[in-house]
Short mmCIF file of C-alpha atoms in Angstrom, two decimals:
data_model
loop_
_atom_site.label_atom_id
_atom_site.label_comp_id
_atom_site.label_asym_id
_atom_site.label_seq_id
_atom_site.Cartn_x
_atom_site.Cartn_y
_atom_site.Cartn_z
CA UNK W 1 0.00 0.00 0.00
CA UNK W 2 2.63 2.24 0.83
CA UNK W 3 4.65 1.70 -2.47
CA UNK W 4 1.16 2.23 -4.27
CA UNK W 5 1.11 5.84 -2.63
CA UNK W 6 4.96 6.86 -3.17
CA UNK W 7 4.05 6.02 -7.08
CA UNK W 8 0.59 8.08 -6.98
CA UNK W 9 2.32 11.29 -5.34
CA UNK W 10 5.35 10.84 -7.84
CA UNK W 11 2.72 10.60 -10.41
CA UNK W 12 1.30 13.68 -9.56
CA UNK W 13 4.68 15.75 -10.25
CA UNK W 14 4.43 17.30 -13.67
CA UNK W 15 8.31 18.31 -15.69
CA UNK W 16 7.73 21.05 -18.61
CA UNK W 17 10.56 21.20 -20.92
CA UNK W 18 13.40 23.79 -20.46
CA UNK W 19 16.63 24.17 -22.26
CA UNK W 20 19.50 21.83 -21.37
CA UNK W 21 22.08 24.90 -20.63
CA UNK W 22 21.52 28.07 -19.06
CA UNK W 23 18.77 30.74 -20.00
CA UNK W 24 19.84 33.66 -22.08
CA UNK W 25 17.08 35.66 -20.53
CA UNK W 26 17.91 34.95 -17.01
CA UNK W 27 19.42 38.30 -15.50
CA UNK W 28 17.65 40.42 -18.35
CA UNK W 29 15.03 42.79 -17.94
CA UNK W 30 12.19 42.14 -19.68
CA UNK W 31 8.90 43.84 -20.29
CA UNK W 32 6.31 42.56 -17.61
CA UNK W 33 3.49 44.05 -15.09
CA UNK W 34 2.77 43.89 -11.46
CA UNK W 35 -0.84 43.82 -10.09
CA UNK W 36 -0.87 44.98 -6.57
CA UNK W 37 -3.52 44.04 -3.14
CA UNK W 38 -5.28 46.91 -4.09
CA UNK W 39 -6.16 46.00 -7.66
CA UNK W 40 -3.76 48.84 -9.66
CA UNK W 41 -1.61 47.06 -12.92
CA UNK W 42 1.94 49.18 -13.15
CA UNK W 43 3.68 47.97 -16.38
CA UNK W 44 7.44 48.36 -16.53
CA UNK W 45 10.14 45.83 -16.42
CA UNK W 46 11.40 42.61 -14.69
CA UNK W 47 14.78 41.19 -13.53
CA UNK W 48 14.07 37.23 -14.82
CA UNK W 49 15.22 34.87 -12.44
CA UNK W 50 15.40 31.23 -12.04
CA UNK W 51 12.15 28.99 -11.62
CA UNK W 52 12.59 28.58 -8.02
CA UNK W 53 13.87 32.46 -7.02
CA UNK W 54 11.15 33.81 -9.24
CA UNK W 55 8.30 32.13 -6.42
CA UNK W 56 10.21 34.30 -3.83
CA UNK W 57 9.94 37.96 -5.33
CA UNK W 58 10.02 40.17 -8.03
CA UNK W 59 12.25 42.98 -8.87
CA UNK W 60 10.10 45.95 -10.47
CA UNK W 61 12.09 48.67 -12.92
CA UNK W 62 9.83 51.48 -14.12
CA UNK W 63 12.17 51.71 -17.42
CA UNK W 64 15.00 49.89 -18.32
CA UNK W 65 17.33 51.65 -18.49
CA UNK W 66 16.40 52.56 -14.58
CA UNK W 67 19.22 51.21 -12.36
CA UNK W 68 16.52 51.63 -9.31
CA UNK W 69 13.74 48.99 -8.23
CA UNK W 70 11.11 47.70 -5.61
CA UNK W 71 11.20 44.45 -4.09
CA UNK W 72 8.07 42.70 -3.85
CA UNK W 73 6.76 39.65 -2.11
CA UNK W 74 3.85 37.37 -2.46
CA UNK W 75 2.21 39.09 -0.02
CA UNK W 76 2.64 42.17 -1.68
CA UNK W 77 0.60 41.39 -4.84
CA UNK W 78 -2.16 39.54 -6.65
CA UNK W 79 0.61 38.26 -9.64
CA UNK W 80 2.73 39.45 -11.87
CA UNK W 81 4.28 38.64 -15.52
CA UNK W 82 7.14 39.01 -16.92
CA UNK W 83 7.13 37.93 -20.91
CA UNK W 84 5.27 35.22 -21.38
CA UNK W 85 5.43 33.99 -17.61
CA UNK W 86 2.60 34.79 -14.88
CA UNK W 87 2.97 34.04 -11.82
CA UNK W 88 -0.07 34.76 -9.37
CA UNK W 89 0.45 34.60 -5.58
CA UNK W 90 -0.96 31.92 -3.41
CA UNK W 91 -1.29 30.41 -0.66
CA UNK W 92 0.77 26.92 -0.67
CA UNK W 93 4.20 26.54 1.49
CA UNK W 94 4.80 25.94 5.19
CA UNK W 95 2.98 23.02 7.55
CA UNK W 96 0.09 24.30 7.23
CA UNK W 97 0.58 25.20 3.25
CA UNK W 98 -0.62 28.97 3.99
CA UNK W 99 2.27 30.64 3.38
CA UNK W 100 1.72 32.73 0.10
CA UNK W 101 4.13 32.04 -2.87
CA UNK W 102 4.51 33.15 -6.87
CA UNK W 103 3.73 30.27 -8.43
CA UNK W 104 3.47 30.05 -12.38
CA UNK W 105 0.53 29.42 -14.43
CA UNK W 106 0.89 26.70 -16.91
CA UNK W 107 -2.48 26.47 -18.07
CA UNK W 108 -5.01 28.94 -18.30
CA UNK W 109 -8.62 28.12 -18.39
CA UNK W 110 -12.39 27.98 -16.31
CA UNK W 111 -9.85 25.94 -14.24
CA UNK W 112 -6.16 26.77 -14.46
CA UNK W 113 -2.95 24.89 -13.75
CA UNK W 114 -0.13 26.54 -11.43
CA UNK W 115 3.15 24.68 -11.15
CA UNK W 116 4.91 24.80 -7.87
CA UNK W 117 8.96 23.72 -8.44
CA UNK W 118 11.13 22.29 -6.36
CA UNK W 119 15.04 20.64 -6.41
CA UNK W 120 14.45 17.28 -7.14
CA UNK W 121 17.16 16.99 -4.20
CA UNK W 122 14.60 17.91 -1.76
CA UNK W 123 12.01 15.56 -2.81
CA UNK W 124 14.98 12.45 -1.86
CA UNK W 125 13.85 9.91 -4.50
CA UNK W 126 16.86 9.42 -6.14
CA UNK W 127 15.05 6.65 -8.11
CA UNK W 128 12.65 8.97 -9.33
CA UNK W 129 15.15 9.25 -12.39
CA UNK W 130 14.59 5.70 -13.44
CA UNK W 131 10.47 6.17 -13.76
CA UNK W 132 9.85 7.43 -17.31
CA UNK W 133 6.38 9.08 -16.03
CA UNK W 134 8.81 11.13 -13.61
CA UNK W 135 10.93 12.78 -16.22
CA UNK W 136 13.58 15.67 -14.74
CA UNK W 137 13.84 19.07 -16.29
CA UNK W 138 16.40 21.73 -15.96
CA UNK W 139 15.71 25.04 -14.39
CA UNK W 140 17.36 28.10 -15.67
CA UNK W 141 21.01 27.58 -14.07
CA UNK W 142 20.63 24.43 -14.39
CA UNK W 143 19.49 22.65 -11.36
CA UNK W 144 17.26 19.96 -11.91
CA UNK W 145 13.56 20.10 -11.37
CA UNK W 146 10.17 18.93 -10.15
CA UNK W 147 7.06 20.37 -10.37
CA UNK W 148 3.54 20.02 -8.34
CA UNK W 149 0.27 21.08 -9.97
CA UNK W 150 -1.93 22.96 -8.75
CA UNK W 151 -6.07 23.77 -9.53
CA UNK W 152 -7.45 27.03 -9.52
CA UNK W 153 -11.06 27.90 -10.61
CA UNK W 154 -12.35 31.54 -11.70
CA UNK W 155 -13.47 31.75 -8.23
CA UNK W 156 -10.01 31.38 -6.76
CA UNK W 157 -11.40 28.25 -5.06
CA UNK W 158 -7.55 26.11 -4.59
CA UNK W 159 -7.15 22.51 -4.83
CA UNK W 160 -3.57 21.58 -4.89
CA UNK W 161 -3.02 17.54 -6.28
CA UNK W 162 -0.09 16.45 -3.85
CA UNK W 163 -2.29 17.00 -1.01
CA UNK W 164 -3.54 13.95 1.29
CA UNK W 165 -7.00 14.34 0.61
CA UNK W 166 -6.52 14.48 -3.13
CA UNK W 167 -4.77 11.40 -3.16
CA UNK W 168 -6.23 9.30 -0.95
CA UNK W 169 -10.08 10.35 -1.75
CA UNK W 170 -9.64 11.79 -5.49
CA UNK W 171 -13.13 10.83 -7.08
CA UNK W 172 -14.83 12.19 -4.19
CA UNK W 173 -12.60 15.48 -3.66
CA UNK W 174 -12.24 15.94 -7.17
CA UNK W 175 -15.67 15.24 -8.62
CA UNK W 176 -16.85 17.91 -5.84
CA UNK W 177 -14.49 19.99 -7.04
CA UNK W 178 -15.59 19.86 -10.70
CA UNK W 179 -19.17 19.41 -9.87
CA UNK W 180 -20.00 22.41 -12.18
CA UNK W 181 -19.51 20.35 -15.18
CA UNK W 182 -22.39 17.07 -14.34
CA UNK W 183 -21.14 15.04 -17.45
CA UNK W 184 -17.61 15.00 -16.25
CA UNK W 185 -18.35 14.81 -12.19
CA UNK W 186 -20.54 11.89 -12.67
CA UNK W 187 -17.46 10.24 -14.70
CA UNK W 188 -14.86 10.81 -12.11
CA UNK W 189 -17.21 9.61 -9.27
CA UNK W 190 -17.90 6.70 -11.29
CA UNK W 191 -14.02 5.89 -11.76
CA UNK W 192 -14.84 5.66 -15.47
CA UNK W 193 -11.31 4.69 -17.41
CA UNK W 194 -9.38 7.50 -18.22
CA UNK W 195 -10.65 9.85 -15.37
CA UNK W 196 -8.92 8.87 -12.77
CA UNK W 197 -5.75 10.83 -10.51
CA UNK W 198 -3.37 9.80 -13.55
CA UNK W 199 -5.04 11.71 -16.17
CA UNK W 200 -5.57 15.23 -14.73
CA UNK W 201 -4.43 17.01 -17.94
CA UNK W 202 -7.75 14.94 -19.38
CA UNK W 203 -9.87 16.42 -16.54
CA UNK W 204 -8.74 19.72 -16.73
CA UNK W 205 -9.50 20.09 -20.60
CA UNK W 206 -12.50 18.34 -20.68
CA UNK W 207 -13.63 20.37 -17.49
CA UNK W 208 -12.51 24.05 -19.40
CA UNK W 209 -14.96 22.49 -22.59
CA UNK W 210 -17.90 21.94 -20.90
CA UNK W 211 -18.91 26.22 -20.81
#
């Protein structure tokens, strides 16, 4: 039972592709947009970072050619983006997984995917490598990577997949979860094939189809 569950949470960690060697952009500014508590967007420019430092905080320039810039924290703003990358702030680190983070959007939709990374040398399954379903990517400086998904509706209602509950109750959390769509809550409470916790990339499309 317990080898069953150390293969379901493993499972549950997504890789996205990055280059092999080092991001050119990492250290440039590059055009993005903050969005703070109180609702305001201020477009300027952001420092890129690495995968992991870029959950921690953001470094705002009003120009670029500004040598001056504010720090900001999760706690400091709704999300930000810089290029192509948005990161919104929520809740997910600590004990008590309260502790607000940036944490990048992967999938945008009725219900979104986030993508929470970690060193694959904190997760301590150095056999992980030999699963082909638990492929390693490279973040920017070229540390390898993990990643754990995350759900978020339009109503900012959370649900993150690694959790206990998830895992050990999925077609009842998750067919509550999705209950908005009947066709596909009936199918996940029904463990029909194909809709169970292995196939939440299914879910989530069918799930942003059904308005």
């Amino acid at each position: 039972m317990k080898k069953i569950f150390t293969l379901t949470i493993l499972m549950l960690f997504i890789t996205l592709g990055f280059s092999q060697s080092r991001n050119k952009e990492q250290g440039d500014k590059l055009p993005g947009s903050v969005k703070l508590n109180s609702g305001e967007v201020i477009e300027g420019y952001i420092l890129r970072y690495s995968k992991i430092k870029s959950q921690k905080k953001v470094h705002f320039y009003k120009s670029i050619e500004s040598k001056d810039y504010t720090e900001y924290k999760p706690d400091q703003l709704v999300s930000y983006q810089v290029a192509d990358a948005y990161y919104q702030s929520l809740p997910y680190e600590g004990l008590t997984q309260k502790t607000k983070v940036f944490i990048e959007r992967t999938l945008a939709g009725k219900v979104s995917l986030f993508t929470y990374y970690i060193y694959v040398e904190v997760l301590k399954t150095e056999d992980l490598q030999e699963k082909p379903e638990s492929k390693i990517s490279l973040d920017f400086d070229g540390k390898k990577l993990q990643g754990e998904m995350i759900m978020l509706k339009e109503n900012n209602e959370q649900l993150n997949l690694t959790s206990m509950k998830v895992v050990m109750g999925f077609k009842n959390v998750m067919s509550k979860y999705l209950s908005e769509c009947n066709i596909l809550s009936n199918k996940i409470a029904n463990k029909e094939d194909g809709y169970g916790v292995l196939s939440i990339m299914k879910i989530v499309e069918e799930y942003n189809q059904c308005f």
